[in-house]
CSV table of C-alpha atoms in Angstrom, one decimal:
chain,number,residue,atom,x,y,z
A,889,UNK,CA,4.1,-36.3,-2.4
A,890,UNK,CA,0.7,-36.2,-3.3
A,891,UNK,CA,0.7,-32.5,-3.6
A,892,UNK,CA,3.8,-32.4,-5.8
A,893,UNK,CA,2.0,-35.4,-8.1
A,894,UNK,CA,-1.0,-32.6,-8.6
A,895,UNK,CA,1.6,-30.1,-9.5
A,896,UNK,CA,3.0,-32.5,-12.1
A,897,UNK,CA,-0.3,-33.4,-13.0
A,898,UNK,CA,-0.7,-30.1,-14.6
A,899,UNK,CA,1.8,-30.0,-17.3
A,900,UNK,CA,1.4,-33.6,-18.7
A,901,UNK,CA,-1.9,-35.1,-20.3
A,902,UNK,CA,-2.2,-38.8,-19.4
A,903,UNK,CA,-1.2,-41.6,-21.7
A,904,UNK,CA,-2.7,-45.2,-22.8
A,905,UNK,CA,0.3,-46.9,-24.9
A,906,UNK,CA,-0.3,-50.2,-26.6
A,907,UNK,CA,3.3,-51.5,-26.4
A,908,UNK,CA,3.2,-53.9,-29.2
A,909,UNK,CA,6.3,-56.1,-30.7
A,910,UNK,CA,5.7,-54.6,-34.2
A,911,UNK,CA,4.1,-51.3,-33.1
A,912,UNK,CA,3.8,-48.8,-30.2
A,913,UNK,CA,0.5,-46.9,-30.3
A,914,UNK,CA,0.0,-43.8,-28.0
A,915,UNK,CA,-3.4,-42.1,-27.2
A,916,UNK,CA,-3.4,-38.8,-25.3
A,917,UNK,CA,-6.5,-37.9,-23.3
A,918,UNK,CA,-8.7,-35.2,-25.3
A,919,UNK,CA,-6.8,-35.3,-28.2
A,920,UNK,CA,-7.3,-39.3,-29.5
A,921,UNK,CA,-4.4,-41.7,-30.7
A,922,UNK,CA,-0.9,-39.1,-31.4
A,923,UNK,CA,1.7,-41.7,-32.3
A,924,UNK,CA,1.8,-45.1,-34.3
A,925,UNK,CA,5.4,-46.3,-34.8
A,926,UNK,CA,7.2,-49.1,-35.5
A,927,UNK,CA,8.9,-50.6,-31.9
A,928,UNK,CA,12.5,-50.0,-32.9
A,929,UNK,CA,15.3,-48.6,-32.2
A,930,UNK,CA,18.7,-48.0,-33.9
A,931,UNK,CA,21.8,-47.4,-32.2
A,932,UNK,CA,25.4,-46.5,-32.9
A,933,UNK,CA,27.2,-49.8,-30.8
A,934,UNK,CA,30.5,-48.0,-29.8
A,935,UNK,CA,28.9,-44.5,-28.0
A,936,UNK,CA,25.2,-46.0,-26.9
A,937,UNK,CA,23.5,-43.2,-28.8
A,938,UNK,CA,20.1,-43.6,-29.9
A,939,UNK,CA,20.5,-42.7,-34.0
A,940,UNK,CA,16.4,-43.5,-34.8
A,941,UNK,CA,13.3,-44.5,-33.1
A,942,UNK,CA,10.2,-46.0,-34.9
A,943,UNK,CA,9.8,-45.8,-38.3
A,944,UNK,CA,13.2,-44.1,-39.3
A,945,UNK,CA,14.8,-46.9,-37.3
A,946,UNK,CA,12.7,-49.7,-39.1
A,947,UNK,CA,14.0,-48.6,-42.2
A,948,UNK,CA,17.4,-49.4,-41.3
A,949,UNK,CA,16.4,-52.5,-40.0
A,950,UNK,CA,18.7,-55.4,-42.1
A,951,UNK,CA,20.3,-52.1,-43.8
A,952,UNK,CA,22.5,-51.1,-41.0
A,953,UNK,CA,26.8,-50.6,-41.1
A,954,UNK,CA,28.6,-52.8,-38.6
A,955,UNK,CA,28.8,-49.9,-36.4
A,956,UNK,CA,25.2,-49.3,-35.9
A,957,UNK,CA,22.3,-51.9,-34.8
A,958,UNK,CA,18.7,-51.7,-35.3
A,959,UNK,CA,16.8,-53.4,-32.2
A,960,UNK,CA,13.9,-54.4,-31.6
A,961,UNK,CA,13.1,-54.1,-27.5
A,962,UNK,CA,9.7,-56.1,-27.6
A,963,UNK,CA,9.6,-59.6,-28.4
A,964,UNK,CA,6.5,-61.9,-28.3
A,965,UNK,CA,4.6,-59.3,-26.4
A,966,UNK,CA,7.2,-58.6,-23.5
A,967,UNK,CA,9.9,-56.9,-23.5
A,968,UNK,CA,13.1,-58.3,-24.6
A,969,UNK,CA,15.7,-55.4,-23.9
A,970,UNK,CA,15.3,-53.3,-20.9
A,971,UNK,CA,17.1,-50.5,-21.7
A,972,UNK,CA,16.2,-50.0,-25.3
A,973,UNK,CA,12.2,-50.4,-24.3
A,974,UNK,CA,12.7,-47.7,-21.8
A,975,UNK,CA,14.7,-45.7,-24.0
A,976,UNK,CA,12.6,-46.0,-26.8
A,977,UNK,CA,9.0,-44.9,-24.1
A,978,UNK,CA,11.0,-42.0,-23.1
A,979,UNK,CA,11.5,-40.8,-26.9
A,980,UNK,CA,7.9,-42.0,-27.5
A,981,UNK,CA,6.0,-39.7,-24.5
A,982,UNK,CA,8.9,-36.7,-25.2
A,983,UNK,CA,7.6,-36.6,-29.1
A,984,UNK,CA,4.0,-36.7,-27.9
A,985,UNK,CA,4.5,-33.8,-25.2
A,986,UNK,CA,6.6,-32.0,-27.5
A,987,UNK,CA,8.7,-30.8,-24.7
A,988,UNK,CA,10.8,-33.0,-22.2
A,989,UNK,CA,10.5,-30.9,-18.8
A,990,UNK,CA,7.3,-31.3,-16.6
A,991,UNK,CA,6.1,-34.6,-18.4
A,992,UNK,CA,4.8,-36.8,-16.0
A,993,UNK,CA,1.8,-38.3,-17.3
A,994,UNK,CA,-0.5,-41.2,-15.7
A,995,UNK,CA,0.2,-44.0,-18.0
A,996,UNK,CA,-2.0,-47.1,-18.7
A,997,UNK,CA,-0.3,-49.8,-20.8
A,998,UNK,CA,-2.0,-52.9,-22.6
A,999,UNK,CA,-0.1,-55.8,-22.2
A,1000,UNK,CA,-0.7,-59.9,-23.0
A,1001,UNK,CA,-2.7,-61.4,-21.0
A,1002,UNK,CA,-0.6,-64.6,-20.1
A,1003,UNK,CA,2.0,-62.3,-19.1
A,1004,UNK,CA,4.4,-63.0,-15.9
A,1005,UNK,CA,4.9,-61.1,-12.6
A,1006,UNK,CA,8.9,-60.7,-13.6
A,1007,UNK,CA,7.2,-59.1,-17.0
A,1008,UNK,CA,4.8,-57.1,-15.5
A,1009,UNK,CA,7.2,-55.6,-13.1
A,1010,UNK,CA,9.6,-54.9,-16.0
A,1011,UNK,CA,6.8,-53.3,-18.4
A,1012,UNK,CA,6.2,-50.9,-15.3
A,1013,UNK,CA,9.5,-50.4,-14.2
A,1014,UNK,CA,10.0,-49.3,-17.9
A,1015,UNK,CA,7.3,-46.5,-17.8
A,1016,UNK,CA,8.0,-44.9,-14.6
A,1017,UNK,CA,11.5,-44.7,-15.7
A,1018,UNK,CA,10.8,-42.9,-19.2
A,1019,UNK,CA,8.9,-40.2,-16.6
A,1020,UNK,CA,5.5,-41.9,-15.6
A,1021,UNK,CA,3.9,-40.3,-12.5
A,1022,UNK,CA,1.5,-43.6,-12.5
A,1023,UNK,CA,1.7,-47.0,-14.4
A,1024,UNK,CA,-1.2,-49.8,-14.6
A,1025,UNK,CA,-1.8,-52.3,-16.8
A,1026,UNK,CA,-4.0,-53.6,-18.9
A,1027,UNK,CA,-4.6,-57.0,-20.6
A,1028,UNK,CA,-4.6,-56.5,-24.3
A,1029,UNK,CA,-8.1,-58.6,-25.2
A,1030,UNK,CA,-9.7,-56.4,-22.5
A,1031,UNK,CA,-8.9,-53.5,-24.0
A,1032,UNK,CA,-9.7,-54.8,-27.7
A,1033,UNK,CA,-12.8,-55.9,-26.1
A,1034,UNK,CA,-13.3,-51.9,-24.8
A,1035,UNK,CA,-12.5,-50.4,-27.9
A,1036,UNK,CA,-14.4,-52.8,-30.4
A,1037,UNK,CA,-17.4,-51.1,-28.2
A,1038,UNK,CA,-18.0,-54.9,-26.5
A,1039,UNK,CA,-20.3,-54.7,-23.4
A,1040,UNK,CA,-17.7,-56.4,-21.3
A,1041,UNK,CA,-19.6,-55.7,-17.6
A,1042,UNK,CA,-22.2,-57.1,-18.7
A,1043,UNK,CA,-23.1,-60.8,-17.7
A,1044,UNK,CA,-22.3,-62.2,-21.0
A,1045,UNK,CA,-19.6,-64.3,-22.7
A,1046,UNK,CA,-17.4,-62.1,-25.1
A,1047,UNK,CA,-14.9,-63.8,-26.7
A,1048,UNK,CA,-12.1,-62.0,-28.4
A,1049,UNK,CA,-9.0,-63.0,-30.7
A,1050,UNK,CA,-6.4,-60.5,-30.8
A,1051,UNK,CA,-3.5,-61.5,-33.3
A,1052,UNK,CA,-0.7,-59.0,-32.9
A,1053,UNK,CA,3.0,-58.6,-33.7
A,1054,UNK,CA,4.4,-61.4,-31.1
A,1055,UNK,CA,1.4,-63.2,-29.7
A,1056,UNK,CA,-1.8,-64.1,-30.1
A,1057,UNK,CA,-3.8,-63.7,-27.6
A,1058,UNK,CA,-7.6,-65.2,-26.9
A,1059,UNK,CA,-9.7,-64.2,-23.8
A,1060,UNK,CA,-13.0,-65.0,-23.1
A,1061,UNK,CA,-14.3,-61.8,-21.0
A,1062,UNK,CA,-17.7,-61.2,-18.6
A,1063,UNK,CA,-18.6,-58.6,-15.9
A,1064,UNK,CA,-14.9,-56.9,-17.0
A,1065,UNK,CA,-12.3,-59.7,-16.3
A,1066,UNK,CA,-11.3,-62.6,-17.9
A,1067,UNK,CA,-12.9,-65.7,-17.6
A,1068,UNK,CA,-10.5,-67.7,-19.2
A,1069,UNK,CA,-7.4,-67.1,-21.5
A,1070,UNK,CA,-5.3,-68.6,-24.2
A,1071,UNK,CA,-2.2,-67.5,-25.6
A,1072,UNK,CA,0.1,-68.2,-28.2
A,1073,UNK,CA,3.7,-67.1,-29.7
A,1074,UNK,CA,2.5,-67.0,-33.2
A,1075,UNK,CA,1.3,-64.1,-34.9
A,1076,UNK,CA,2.7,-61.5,-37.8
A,1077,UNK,CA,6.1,-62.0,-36.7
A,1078,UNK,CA,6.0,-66.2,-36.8
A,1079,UNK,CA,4.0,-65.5,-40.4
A,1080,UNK,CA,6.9,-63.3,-42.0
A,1081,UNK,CA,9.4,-66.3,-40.7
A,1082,UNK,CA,7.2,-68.6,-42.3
A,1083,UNK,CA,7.5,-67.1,-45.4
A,1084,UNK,CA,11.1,-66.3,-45.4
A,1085,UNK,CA,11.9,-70.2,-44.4
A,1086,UNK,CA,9.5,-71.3,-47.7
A,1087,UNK,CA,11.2,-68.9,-49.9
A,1088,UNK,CA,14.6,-70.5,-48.3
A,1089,UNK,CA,13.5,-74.2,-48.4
A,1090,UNK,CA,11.8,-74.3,-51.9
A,1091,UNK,CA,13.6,-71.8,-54.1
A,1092,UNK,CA,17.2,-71.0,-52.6
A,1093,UNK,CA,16.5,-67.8,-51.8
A,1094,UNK,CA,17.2,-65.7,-48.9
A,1095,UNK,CA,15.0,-62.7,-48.4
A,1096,UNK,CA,14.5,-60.3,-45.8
A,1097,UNK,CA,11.9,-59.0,-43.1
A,1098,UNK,CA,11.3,-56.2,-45.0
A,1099,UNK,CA,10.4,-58.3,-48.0
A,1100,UNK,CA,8.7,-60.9,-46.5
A,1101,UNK,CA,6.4,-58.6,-45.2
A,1102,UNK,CA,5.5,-57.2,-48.2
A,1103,UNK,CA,4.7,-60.5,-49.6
A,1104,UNK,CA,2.1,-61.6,-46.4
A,1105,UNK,CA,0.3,-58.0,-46.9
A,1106,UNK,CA,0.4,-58.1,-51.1
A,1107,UNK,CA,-0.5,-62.0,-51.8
A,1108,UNK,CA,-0.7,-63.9,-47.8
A,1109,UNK,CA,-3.8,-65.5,-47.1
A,1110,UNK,CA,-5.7,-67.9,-45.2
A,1111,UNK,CA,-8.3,-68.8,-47.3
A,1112,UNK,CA,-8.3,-69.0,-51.3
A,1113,UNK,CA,-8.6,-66.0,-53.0
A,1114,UNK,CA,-11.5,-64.9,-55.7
A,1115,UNK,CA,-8.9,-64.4,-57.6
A,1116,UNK,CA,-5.2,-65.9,-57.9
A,1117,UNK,CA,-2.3,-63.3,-57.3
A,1118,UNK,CA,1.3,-63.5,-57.7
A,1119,UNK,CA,4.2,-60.9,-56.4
A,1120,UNK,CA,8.3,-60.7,-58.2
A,1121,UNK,CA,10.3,-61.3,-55.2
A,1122,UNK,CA,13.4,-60.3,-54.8
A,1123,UNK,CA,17.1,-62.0,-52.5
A,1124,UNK,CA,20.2,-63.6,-52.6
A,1125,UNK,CA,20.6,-66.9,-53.9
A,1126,UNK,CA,22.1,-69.1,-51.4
A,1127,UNK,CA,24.2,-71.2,-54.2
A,1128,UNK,CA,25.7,-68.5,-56.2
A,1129,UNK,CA,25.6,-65.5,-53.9
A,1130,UNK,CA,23.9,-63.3,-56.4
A,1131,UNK,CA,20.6,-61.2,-56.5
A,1132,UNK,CA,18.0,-63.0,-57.9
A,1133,UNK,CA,14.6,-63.0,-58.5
A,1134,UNK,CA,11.4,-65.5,-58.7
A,1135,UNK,CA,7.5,-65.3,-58.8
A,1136,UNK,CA,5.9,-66.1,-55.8
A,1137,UNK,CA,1.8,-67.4,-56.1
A,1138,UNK,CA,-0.9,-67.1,-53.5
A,1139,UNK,CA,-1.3,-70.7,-53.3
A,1140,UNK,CA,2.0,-71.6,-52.5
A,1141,UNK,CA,2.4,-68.6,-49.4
A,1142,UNK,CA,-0.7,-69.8,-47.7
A,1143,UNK,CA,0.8,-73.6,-48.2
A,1144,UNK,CA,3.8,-71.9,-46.4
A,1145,UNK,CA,1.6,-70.3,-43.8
A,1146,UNK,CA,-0.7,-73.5,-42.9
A,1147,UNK,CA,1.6,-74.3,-39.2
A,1148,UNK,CA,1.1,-71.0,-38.0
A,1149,UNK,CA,-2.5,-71.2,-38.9
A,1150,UNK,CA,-3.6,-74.1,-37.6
A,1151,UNK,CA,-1.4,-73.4,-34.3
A,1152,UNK,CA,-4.2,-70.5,-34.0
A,1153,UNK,CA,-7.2,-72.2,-34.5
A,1154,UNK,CA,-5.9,-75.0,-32.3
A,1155,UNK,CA,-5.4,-72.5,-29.2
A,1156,UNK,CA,-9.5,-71.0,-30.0
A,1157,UNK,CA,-10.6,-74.8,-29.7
A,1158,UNK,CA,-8.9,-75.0,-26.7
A,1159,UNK,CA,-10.0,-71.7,-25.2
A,1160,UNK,CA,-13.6,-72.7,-26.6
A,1161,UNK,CA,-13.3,-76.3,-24.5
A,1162,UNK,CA,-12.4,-74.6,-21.3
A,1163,UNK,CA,-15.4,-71.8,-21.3
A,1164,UNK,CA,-18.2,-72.4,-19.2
A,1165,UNK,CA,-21.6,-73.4,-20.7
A,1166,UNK,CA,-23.4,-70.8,-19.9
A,1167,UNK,CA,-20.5,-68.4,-21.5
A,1168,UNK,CA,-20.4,-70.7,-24.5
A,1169,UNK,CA,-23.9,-70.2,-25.4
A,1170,UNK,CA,-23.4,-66.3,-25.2
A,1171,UNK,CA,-20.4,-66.6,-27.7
A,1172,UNK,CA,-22.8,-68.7,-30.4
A,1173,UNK,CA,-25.0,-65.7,-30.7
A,1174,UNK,CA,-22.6,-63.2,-30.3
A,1175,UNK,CA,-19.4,-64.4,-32.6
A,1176,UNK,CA,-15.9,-64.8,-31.9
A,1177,UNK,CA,-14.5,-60.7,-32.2
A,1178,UNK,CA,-11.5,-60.8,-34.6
A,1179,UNK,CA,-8.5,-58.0,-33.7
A,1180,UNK,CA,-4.8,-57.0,-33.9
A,1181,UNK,CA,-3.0,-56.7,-37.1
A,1182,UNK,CA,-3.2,-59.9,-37.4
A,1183,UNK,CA,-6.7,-59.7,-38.5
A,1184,UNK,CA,-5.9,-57.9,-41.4
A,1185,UNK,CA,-4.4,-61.3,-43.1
A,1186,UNK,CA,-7.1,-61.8,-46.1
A,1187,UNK,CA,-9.3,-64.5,-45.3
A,1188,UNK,CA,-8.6,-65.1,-41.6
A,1189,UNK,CA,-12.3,-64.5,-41.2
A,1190,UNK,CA,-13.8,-66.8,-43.3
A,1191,UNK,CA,-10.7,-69.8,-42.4
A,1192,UNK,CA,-11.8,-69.4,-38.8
A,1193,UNK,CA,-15.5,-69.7,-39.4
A,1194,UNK,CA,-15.0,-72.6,-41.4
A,1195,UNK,CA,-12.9,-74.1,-38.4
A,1196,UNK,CA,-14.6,-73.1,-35.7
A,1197,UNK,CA,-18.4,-73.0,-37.1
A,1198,UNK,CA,-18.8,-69.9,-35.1
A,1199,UNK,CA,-20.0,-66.5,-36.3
A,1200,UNK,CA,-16.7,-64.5,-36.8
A,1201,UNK,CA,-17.1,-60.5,-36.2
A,1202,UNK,CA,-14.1,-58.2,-37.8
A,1203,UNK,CA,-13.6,-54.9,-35.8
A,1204,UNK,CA,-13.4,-51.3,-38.2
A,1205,UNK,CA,-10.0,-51.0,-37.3
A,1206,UNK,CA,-8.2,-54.4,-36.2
A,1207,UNK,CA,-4.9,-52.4,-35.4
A,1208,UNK,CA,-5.8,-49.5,-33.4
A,1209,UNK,CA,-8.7,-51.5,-31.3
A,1210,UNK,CA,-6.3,-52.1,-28.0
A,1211,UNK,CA,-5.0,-48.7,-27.8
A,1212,UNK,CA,-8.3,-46.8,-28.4
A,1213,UNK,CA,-9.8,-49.7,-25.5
A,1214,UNK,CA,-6.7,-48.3,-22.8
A,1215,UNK,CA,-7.7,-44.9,-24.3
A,1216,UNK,CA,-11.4,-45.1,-23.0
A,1217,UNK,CA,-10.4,-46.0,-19.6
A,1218,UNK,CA,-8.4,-43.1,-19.4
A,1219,UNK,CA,-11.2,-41.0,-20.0
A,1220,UNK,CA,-13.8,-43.5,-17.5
A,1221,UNK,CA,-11.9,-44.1,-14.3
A,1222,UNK,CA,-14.6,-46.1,-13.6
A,1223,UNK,CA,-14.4,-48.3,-16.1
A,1224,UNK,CA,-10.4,-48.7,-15.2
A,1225,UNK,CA,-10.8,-50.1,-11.7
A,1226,UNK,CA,-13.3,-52.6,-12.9
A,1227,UNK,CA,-11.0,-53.9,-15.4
A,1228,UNK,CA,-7.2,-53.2,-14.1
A,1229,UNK,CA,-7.1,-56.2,-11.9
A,1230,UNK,CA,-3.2,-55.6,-12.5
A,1231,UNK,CA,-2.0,-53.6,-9.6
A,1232,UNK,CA,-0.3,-49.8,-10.5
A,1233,UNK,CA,2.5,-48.2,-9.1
A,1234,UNK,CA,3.6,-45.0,-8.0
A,1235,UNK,CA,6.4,-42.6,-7.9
């Protein structure tokens, strides 16, 4: 076997995926990150067929005929659908080999870090079955850690915040593990919900994901603005049935967003109580790191600062962080076994 794994070995380049609920990010050995797409798929319901993957599929997403179903396989960080998340990896790796024989890459995958054994096993189980030769895992602040260029073997208290699609997750890492780690199911996905039930509850208007994201990128925010903004938004009115649309203020989104905020700040007070003394000291000098796409809600920053009274350090690119930290220990082996305390498994 391990003779025919070396054979394999020759015609695939390994993989790090970060297998997020909103987006699946793939970096390819030598050649950096290949693929960002959304995590969805759209299928026809009667035959099974898979019509889209990524974002072709998200744009049918609330769009769709009866006959045909846009899914999304990852929910709050895990996967939700079996099938369709091992459907939509085996698209994912085919489109990055460009070829579909011989592609049996060594895969690493980020993944929560709160995550279950029934999880992890399902996560792998996914992977070898869209063609991996080898699968480990990853936790996702780790790997944010790694690719925000934190010295994470080092003695010293990192702390990192990673707000993705699902989850946010917060980790407080030394000498390459984690010390201690929080997580919660709010995130991107809980804002846009946040701001659809507003928009329902206040103005009698039903909008949709598509929409409601659009509105937390355009006018969302944690902490006032410089400068007020407003956005048209456009639904269904729930009382006559009709499109309609209304004027939506800064203000009045980040009232709408205040639960889901405060739920994040309340799980990095608790993380903070539960670090050890010596750690805690580390984190005043060094800040609280701020990742995921998440991060990129204006103001987060300066909201958590104010909350926390902690320095608060914003990564150059929040979203690709985690995948370019699996990517590095694909290149440093080294650096893999003293961070994957997640066991792998073989085919």
């Amino acid at each position: 076997m391990g003779l025919i794994s070396r054979f394999l070995s020759l015609f695939s380049s390994d993989m790090a995926i970060d297998l997020g609920t909103a987006h699946t990010l793939v970096y390819v050995q030598g050649k950096g990150i290949v693929l960002n797409e959304p995590s969805v798929v759209a299928i026809e319901q009667q035959t099974n067929k898979i019509l889209a993957v990524g974002s072709e599929a998200k744009r049918m997403v609330g769009r769709t005929p009866g006959n045909i179903s846009a899914i999304r396989p990852m929910k709050e960080g895990v996967i939700a659908d079996f099938e369709m998340a091992e459907r939509m990896l085996r698209y994912f790796i085919t489109k990055v080999h460009n070829r579909t024989a011989f592609v049996r890459p060594r895969i690493i995958i980020g993944v929560p870090s709160r995550i279950t054994q029934v999880e992890q096993r399902a996560v792998k189980e996914s992977a070898e079955l869209a063609g991996a030769r080898e699968v480990y895992l990853i936790e996702e602040p780790v790997a944010a850690a790694i690719g925000a260029g934190l010295p994470i073997t080092e003695p010293t208290g990192n702390m990192v915040v990673d707000v993705g699609g699902g989850t946010t997750d917060i980790a407080v890492i030394s000498l390459g593990g984690i010390v201690y780690s929080e997580s919660v199911k709010v995130a991107g996905d809980q804002i846009d919900l946040a701001i659809i039930n507003h928009v329902k509850r206040e103005h009698n208007l039903l909008i949709g994901e598509h929409m409601a994201e659009r509105v937390k990128v355009a006018i969302g925010s944690a902490y006032p603005l410089e400068e007020k903004a407003q956005m048209m938004v456009k639904g269904r009115d729930l009382v006559s049935g009709i499109p309609r649309t209304i004027v939506l203020e800064d203000g009045e989104v980040r009232e709408a967003l205040q639960e889901c905020l405060s739920a994040i700040v309340s799980a990095i007070n608790v993380a903070l109580e539960h670090t050890p003394p010596e750690l805690a000291g580390d984190i005043v000098d060094l800040g609280i790191v701020l990742t995921g796409g998440g991060a990129l809600l204006r103001g987060l920053d300066a909201r958590l600062r104010e909350e926390t009274g902690l320095p608060i350090v914003n990564v150059d690119d929040p979203l690709t962080s985690v995948v370019l930290g699996v990517g590095k220990t694909l290149e440093e082996l080294t650096l893999l076994r003293s961070v994957s305390s997640m066991s792998t498994v073989s085919s």
